[in-house]
PDB file of C-alpha atoms and ligand atoms in Angstrom:
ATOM      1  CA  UNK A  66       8.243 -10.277   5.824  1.00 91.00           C
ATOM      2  CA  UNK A  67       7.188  -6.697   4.271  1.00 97.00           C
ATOM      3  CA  UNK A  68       4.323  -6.650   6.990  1.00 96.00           C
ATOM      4  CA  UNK A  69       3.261  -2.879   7.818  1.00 97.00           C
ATOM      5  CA  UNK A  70       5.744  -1.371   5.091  1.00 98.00           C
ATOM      6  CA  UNK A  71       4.121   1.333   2.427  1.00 98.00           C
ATOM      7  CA  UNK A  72       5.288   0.542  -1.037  1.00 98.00           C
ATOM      8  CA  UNK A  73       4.642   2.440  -4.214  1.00 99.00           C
ATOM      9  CA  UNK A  74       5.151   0.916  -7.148  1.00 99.00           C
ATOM     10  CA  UNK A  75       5.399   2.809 -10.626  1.00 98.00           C
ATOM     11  CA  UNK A  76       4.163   1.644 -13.677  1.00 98.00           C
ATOM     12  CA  UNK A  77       1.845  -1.364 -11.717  1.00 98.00           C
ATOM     13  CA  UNK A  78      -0.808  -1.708 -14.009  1.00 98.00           C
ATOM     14  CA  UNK A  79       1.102  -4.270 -16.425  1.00 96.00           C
ATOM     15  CA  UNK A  80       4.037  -6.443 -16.495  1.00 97.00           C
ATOM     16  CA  UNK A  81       7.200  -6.367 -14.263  1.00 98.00           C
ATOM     17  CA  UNK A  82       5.844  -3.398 -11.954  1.00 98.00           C
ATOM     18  CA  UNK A  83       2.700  -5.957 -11.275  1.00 98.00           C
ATOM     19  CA  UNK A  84       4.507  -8.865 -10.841  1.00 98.00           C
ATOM     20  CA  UNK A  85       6.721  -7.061  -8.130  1.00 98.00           C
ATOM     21  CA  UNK A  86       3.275  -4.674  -6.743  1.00 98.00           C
ATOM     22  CA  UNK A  87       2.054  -8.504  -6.115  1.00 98.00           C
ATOM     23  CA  UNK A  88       5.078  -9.855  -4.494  1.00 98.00           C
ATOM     24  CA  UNK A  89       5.403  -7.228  -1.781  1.00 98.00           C
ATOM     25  CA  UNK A  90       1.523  -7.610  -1.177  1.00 98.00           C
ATOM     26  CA  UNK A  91       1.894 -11.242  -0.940  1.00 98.00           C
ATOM     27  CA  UNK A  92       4.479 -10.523   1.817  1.00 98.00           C
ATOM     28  CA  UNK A  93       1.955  -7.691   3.489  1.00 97.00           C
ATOM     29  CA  UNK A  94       3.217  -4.445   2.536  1.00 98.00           C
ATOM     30  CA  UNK A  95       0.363  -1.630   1.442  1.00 98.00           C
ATOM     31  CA  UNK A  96       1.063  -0.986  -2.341  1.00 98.00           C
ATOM     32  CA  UNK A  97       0.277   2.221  -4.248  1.00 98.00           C
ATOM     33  CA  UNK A  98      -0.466   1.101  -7.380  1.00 98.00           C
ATOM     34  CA  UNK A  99       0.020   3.672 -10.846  1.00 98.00           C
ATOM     35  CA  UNK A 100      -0.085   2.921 -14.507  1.00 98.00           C
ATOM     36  CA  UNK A 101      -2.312   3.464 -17.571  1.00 98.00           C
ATOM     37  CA  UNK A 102      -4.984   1.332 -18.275  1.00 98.00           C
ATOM     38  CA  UNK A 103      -8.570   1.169 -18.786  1.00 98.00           C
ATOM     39  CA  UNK A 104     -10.225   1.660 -15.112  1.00 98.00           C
ATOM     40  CA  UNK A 105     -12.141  -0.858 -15.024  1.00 98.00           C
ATOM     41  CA  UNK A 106      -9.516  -3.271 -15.672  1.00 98.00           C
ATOM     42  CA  UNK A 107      -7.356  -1.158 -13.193  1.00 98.00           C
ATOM     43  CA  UNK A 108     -10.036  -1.572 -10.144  1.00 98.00           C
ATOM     44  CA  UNK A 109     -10.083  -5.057 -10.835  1.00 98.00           C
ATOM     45  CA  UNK A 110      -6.369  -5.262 -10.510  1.00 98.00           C
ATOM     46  CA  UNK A 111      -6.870  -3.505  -7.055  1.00 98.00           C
ATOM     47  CA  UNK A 112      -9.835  -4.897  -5.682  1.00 98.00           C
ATOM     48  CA  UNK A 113      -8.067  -8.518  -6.754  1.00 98.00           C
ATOM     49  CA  UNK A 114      -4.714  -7.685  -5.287  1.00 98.00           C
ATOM     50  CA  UNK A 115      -6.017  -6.941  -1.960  1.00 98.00           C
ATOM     51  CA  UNK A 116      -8.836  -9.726  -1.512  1.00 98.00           C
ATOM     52  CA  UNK A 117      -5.534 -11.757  -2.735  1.00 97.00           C
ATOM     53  CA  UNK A 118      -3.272 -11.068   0.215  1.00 97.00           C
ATOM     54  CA  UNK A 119      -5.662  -8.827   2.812  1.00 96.00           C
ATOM     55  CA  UNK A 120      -3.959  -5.580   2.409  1.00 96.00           C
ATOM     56  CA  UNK A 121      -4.469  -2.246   1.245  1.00 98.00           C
ATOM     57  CA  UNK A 122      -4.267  -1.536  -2.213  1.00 98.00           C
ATOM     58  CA  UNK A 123      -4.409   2.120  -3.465  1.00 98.00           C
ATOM     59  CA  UNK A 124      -3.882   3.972  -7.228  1.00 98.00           C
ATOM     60  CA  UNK A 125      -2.740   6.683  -8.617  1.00 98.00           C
ATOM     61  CA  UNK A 126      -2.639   7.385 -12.330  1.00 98.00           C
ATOM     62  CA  UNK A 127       0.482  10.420 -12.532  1.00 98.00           C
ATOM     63  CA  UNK A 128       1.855  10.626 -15.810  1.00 98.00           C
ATOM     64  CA  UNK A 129       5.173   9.611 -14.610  1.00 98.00           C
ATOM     65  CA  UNK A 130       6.645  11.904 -17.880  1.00 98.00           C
ATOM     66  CA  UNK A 131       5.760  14.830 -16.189  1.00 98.00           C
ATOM     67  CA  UNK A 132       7.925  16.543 -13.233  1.00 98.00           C
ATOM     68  CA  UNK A 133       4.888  17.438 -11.143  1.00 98.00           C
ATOM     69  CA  UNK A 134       2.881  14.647 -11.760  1.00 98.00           C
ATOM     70  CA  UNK A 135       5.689  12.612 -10.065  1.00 98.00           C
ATOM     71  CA  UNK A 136       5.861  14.441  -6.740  1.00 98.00           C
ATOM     72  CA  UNK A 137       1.988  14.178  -6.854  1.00 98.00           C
ATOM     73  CA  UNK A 138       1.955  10.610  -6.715  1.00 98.00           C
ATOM     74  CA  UNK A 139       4.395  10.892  -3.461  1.00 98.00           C
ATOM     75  CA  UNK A 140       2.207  13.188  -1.913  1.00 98.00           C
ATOM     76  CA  UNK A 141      -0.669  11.710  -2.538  1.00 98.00           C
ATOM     77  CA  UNK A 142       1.051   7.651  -0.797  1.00 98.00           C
ATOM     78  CA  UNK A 143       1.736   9.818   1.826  1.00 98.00           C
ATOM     79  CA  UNK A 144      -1.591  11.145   2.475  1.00 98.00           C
ATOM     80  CA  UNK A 145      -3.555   7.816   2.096  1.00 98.00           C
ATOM     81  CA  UNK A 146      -0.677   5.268   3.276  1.00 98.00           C
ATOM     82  CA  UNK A 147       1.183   7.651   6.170  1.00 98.00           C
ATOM     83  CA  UNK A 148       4.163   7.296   4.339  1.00 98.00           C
ATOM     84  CA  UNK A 149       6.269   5.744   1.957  1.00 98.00           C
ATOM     85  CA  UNK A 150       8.590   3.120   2.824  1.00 98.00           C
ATOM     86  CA  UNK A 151       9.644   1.472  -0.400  1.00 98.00           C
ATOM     87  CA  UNK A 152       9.589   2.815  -3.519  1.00 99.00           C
ATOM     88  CA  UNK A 153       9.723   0.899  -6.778  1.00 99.00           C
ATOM     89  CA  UNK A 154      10.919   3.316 -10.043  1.00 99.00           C
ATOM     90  CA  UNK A 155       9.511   0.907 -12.425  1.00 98.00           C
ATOM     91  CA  UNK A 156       7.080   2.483 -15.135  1.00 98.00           C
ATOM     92  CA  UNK A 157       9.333   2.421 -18.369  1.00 98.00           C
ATOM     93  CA  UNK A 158       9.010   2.695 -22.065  1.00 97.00           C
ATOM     94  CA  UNK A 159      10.990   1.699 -24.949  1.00 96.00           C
ATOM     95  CA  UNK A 160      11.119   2.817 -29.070  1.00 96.00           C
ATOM     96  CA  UNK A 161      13.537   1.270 -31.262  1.00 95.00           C
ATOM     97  CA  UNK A 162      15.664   3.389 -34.288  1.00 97.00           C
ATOM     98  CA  UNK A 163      18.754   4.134 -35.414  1.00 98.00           C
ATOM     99  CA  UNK A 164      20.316   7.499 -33.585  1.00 98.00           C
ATOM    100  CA  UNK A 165      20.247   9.756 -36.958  1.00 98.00           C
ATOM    101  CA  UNK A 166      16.163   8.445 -37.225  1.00 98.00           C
ATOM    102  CA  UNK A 167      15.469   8.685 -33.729  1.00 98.00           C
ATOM    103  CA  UNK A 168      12.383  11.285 -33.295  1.00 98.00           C
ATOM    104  CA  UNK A 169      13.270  13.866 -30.686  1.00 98.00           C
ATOM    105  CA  UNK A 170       9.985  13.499 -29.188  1.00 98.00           C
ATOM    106  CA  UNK A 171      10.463  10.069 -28.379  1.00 98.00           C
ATOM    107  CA  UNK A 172      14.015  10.691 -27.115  1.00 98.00           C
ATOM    108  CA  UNK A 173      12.397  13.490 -24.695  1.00 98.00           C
ATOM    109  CA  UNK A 174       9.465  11.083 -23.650  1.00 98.00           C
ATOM    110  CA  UNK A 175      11.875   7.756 -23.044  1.00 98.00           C
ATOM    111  CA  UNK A 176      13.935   9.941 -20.456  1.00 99.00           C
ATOM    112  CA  UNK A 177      11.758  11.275 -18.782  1.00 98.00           C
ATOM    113  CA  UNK A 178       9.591   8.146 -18.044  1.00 98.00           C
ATOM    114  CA  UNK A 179      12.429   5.800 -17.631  1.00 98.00           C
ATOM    115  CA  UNK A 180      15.117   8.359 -15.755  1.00 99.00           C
ATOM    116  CA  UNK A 181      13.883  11.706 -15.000  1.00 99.00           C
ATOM    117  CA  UNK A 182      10.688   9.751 -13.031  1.00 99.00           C
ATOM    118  CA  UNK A 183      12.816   8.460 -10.902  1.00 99.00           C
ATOM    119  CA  UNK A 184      14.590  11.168  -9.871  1.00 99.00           C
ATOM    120  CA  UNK A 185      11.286  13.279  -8.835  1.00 98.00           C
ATOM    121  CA  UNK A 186       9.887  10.788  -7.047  1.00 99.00           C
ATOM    122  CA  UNK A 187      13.358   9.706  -5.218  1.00 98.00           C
ATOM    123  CA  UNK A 188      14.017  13.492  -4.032  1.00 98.00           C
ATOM    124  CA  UNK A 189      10.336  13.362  -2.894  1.00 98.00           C
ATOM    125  CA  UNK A 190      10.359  10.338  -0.616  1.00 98.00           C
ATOM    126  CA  UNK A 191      13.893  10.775   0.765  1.00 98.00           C
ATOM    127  CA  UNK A 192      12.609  13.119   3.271  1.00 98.00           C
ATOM    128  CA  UNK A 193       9.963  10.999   4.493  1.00 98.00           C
ATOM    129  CA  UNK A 194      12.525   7.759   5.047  1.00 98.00           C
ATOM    130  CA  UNK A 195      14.932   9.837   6.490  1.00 98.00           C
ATOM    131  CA  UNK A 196      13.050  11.092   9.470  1.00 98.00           C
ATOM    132  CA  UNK A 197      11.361   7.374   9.936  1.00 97.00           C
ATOM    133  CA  UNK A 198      14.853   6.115   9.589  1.00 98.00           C
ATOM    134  CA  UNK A 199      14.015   3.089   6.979  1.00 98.00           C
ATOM    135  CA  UNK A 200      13.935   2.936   3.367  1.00 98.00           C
ATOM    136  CA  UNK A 201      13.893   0.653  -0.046  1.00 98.00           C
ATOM    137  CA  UNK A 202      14.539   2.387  -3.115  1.00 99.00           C
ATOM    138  CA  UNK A 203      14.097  -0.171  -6.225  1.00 99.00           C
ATOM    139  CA  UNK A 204      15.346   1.073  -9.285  1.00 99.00           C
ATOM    140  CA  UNK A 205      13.954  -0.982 -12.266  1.00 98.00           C
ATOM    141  CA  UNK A 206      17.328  -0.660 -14.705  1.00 98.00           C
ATOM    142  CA  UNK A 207      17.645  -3.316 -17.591  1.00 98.00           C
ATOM    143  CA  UNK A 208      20.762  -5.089 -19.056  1.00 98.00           C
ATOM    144  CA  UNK A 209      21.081  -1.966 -21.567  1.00 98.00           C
ATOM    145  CA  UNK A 210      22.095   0.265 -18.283  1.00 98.00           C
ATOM    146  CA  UNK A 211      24.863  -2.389 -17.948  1.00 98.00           C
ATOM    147  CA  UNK A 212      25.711  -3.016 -21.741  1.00 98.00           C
ATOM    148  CA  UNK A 213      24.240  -1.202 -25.124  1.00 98.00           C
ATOM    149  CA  UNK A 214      22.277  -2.793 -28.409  1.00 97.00           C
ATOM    150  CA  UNK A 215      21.983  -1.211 -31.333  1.00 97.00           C
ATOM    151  CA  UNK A 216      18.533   1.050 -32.447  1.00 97.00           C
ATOM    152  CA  UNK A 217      17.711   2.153 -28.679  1.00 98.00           C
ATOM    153  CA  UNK A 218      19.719   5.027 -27.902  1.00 98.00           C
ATOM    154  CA  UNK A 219      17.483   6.648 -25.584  1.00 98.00           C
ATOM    155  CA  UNK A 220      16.339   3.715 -23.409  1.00 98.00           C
ATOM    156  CA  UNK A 221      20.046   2.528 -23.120  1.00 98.00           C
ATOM    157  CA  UNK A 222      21.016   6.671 -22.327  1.00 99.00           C
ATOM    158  CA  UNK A 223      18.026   6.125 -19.790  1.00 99.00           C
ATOM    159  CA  UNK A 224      19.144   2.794 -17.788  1.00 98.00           C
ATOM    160  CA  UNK A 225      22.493   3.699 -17.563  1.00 99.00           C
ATOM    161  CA  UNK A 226      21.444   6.779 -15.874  1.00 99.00           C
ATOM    162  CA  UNK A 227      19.156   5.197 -13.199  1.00 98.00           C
ATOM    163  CA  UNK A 228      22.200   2.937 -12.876  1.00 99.00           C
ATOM    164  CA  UNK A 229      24.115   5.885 -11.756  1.00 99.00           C
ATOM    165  CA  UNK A 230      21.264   7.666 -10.086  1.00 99.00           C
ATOM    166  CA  UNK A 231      21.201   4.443  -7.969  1.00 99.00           C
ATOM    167  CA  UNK A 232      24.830   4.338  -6.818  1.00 99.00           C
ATOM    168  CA  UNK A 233      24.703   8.543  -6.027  1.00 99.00           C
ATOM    169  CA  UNK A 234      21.676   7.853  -3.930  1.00 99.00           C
ATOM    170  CA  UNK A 235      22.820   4.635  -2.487  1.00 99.00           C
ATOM    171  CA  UNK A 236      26.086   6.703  -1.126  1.00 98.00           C
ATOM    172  CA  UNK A 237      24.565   9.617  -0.143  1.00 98.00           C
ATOM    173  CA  UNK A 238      22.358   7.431   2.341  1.00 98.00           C
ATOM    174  CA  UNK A 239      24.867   4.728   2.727  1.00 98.00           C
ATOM    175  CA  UNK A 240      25.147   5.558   6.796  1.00 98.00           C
ATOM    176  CA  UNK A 241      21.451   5.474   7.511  1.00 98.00           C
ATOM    177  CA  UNK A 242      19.477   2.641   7.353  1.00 98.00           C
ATOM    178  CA  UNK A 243      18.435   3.048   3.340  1.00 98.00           C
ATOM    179  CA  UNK A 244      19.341   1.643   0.779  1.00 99.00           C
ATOM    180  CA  UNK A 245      19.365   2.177  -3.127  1.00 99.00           C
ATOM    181  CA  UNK A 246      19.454  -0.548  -6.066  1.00 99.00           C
ATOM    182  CA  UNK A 247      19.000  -1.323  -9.703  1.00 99.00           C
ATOM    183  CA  UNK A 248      17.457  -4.453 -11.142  1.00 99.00           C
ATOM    184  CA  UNK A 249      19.120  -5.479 -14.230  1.00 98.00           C
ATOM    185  CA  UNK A 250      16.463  -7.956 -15.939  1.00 98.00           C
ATOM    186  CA  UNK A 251      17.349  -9.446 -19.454  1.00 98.00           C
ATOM    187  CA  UNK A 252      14.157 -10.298 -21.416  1.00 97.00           C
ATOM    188  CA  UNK A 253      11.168 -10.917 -19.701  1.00 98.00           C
ATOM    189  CA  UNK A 254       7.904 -11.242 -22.038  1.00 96.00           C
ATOM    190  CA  UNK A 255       5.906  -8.571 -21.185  1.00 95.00           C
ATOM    191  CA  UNK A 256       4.046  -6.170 -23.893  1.00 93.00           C
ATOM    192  CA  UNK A 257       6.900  -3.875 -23.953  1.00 89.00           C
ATOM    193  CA  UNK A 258       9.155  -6.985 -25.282  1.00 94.00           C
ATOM    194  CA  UNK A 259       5.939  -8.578 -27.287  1.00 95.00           C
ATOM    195  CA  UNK A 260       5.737  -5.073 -29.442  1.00 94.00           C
ATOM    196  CA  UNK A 261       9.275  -5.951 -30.470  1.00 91.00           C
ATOM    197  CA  UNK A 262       8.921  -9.664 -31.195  1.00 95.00           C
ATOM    198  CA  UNK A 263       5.919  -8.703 -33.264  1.00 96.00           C
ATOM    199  CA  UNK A 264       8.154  -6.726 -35.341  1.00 95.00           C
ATOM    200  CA  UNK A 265      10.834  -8.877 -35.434  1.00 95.00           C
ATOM    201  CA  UNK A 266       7.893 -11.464 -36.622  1.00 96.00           C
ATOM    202  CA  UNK A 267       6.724  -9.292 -39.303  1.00 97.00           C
ATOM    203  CA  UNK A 268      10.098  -7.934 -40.538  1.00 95.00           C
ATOM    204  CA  UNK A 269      11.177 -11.251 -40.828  1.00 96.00           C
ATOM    205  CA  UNK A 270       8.373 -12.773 -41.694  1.00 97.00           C
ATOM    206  CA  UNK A 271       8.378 -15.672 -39.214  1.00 97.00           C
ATOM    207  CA  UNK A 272       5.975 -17.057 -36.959  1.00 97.00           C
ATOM    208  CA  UNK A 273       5.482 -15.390 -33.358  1.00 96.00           C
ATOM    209  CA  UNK A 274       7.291 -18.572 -31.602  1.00 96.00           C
ATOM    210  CA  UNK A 275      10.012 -18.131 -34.130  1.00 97.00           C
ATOM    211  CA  UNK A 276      10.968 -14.830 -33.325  1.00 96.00           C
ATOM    212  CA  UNK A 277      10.563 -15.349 -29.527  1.00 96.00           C
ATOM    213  CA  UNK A 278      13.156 -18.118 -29.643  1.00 96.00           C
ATOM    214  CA  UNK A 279      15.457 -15.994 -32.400  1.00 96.00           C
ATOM    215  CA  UNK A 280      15.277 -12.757 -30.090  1.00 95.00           C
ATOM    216  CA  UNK A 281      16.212 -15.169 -27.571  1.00 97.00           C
ATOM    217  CA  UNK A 282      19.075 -17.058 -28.990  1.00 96.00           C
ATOM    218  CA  UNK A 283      20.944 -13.342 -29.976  1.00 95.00           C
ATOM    219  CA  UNK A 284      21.291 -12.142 -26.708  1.00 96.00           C
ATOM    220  CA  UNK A 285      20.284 -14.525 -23.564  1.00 97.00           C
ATOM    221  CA  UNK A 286      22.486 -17.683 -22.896  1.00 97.00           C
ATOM    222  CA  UNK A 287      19.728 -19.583 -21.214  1.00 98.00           C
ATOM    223  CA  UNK A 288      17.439 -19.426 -23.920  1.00 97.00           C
ATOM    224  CA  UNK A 289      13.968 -18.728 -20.799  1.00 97.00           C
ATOM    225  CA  UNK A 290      12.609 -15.543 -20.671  1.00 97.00           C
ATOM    226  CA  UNK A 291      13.161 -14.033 -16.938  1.00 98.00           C
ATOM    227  CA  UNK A 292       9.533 -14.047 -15.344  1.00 98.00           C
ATOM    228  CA  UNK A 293       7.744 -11.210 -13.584  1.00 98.00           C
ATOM    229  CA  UNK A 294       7.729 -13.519 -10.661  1.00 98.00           C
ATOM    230  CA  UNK A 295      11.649 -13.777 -10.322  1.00 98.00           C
ATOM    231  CA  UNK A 296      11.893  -9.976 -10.322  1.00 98.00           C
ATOM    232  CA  UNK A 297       8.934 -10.043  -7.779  1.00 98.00           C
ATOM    233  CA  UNK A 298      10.890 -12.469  -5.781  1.00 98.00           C
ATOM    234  CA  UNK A 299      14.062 -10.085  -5.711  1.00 98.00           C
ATOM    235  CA  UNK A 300      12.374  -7.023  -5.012  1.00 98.00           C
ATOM    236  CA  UNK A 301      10.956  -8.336  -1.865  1.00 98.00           C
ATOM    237  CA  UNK A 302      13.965 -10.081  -0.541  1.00 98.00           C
ATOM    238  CA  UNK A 303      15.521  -5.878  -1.067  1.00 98.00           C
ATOM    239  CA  UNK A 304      12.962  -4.500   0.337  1.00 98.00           C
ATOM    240  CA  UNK A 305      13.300  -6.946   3.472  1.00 97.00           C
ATOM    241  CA  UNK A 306      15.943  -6.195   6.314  1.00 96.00           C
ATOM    242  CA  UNK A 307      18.256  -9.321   4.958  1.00 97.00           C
ATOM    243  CA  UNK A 308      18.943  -6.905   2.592  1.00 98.00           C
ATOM    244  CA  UNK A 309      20.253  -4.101   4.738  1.00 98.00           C
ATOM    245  CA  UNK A 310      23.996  -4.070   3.714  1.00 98.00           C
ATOM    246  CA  UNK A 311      23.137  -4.435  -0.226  1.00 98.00           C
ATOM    247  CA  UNK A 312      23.474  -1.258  -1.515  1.00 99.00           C
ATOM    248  CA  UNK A 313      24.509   0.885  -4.788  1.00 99.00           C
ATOM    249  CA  UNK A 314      24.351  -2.574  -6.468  1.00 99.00           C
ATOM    250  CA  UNK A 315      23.050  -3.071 -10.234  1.00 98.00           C
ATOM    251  CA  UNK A 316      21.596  -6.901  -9.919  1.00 98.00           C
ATOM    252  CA  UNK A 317      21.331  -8.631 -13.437  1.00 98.00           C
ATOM    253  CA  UNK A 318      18.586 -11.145 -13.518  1.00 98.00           C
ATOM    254  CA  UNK A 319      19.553 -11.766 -17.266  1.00 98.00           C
ATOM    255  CA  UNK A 320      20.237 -15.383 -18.333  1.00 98.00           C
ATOM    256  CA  UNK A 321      23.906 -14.994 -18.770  1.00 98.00           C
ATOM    257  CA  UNK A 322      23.434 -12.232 -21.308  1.00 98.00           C
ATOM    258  CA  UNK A 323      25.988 -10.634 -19.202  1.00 98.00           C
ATOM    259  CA  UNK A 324      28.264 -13.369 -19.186  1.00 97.00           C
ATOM    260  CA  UNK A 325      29.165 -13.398 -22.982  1.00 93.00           C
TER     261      UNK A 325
HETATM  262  P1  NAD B 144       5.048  -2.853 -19.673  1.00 86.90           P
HETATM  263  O1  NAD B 144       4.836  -2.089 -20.927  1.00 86.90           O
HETATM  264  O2  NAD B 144       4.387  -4.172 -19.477  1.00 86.90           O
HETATM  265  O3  NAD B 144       4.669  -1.946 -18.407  1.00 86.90           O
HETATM  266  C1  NAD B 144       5.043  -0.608 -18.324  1.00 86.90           C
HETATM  267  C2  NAD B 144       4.235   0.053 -17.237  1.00 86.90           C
HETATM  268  O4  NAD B 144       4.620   1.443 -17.169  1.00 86.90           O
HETATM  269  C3  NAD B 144       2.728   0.035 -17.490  1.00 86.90           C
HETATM  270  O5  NAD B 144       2.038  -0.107 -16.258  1.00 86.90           O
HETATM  271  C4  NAD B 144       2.464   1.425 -18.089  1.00 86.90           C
HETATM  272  O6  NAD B 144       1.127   1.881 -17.912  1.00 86.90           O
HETATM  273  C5  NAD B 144       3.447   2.235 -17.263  1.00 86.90           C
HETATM  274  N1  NAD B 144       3.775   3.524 -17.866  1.00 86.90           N
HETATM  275  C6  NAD B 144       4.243   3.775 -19.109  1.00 86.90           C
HETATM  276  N2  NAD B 144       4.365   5.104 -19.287  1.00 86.90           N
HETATM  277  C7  NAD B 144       3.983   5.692 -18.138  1.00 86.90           C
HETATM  278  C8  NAD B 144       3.879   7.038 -17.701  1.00 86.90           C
HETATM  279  N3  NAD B 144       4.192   8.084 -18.502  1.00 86.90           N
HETATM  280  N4  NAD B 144       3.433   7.290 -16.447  1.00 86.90           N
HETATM  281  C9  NAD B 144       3.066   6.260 -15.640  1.00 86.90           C
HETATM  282  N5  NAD B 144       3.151   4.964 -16.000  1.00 86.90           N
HETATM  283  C10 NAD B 144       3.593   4.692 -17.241  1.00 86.90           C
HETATM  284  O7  NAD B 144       6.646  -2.982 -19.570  1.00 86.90           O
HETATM  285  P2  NAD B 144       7.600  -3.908 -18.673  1.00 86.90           P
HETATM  286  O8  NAD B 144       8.329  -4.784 -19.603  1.00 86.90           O
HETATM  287  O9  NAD B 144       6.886  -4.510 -17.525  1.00 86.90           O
HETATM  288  O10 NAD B 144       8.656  -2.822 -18.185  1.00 86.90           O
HETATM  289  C11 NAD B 144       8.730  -2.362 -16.856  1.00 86.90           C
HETATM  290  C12 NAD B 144      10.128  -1.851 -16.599  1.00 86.90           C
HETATM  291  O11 NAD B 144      11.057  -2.922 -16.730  1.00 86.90           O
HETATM  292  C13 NAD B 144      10.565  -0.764 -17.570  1.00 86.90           C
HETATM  293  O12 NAD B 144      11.320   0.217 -16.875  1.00 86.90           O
HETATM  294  C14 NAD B 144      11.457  -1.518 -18.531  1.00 86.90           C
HETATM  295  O13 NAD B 144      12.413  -0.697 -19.132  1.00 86.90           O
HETATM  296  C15 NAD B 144      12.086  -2.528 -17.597  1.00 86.90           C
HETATM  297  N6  NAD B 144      12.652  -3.696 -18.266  1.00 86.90           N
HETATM  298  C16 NAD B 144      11.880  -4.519 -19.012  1.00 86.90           C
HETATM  299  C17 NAD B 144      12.456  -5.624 -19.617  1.00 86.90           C
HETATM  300  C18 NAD B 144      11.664  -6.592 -20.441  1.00 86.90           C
HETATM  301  O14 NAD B 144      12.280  -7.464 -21.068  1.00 86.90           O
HETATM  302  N7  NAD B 144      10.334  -6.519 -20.460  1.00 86.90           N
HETATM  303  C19 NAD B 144      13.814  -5.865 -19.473  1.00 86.90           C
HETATM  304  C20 NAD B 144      14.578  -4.994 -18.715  1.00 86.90           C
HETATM  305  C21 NAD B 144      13.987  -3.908 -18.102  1.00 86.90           C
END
């Protein structure tokens, strides 16, 4: 489906951004991947991913928190792939306080990972689609740039940003043949959403399973985590031309927490 399309995929080396760097390779797209990790464990993640599904498999390790770092990564899929053809603003990072607690470090750090990233590397690829005349543009948004919770001021600030980055880019481009859209997932247990149940476990002092199903029960109807898979499985079916004429649209993939 994705075969000969150049994806780069931000914040790859864990989680949702792997699940969804694995999906488009399964469907034979090239994939930048970019992420912290150790590098071992990050060349086995590429060398894996492309004796997987046959294609090429690339890294980059840009801090996505800084400006230039973000155009670097850009530039530097352009240089090895030829271009970029899908882009996947995915890297993210969460902290958890009340506003009048909330260090203005962390405030600084959670928008520019989760928003301002996604700007820099948006106005860097939009030249690149434009003159090819394609492009995907995969904004990974959350629930909480849909609805707020309580103690995460910045991160909801953040994803209701990228929700409206997403619809000023989406119209902007809406008479070419590229489109721009948010994925709204609910939970999905990753080690962003472990570090939380783990305090939920210890503030409460409750076993791990305990507070999985409690964190659960507050917020998502269904009662299942959403799985890295599912959001793999929607990102590709964007990135594919089925998807032309969706555009500017924030997807929930949430359990019914939206529904409530
Ligand atoms: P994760 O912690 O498993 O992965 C985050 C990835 O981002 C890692 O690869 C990490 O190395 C990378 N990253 C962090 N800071 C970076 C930086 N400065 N520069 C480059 N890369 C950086 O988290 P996840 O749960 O997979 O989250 C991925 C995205 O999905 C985030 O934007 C998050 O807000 C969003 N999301 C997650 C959930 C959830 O329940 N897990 C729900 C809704 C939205």
């Amino acid at each position: 489906m994705l075969k000969g399309r150049r994806a780069v995929v931000t914040g790859s080396t864990s989680g949702i951004g792997l699940g969804i760097a694995r999906a488009l390779a399964a469907q034979g797209a090239s994939v930048m991947l970019n992420g912290f990790g150790e590098p071992g464990a990050i060349d086995q993640l590429r060398t894996g991913l492309a004796r997987d599904y046959g294609g090429e498999v690339f890294y980059n390790g840009a801090d996505l928190s800084q400006a230039g770092q973000c155009e670097d990564l850009v530039a530097d899929a352009e240089a090895r792939m030829g271009g970029v053809d899908i882009l996947v603003n995915n890297a993210g990072i969460q902290h958890v306080a009340p506003v009048e607690a909330f260090p203005v470090e962390r405030w600084d750090a959670v928008i520019a990972v989760n928003l301002s990233s996604a700007f820099h590397t948006i106005r860097r690829v939009l030249p690149g689609m434009k003159a090819r005349g394609w492009g995907r543009v995969i904004n990974i948004a959350s629930v909480h740039g849909l609805v707020a919770s309580v103690n995460k001021a910045a991160y909801v600030a953040a994803k209701h940003g990228i929700v409206g980055l997403t619809k000023v880019v989406a119209l902007e481009n809406a008479e070419t043949a590229i489109t721009c859209n948010a994925i709204c997932p609910g939970w999905v247990l990753t080690p962003l959403v472990q570090a939380q149940v783990a305090a939920r476990a210890a503030a409460g002092n409750i076993p791990l399973d305990q507070a999985e199903r409690d964190l659960l029960a507050e917020k998502q109807p269904t009662a299942r985590f959403t799985t890295v898979e599912q959001l793999g499985a929607l990102a590709s079916f964007l990135a594919s031309d089925a998807a032309a004429n969706i555009t500017g649209a924030a997807l929930p993939v949430d359990g019914g927490w939206l529904a409530r």
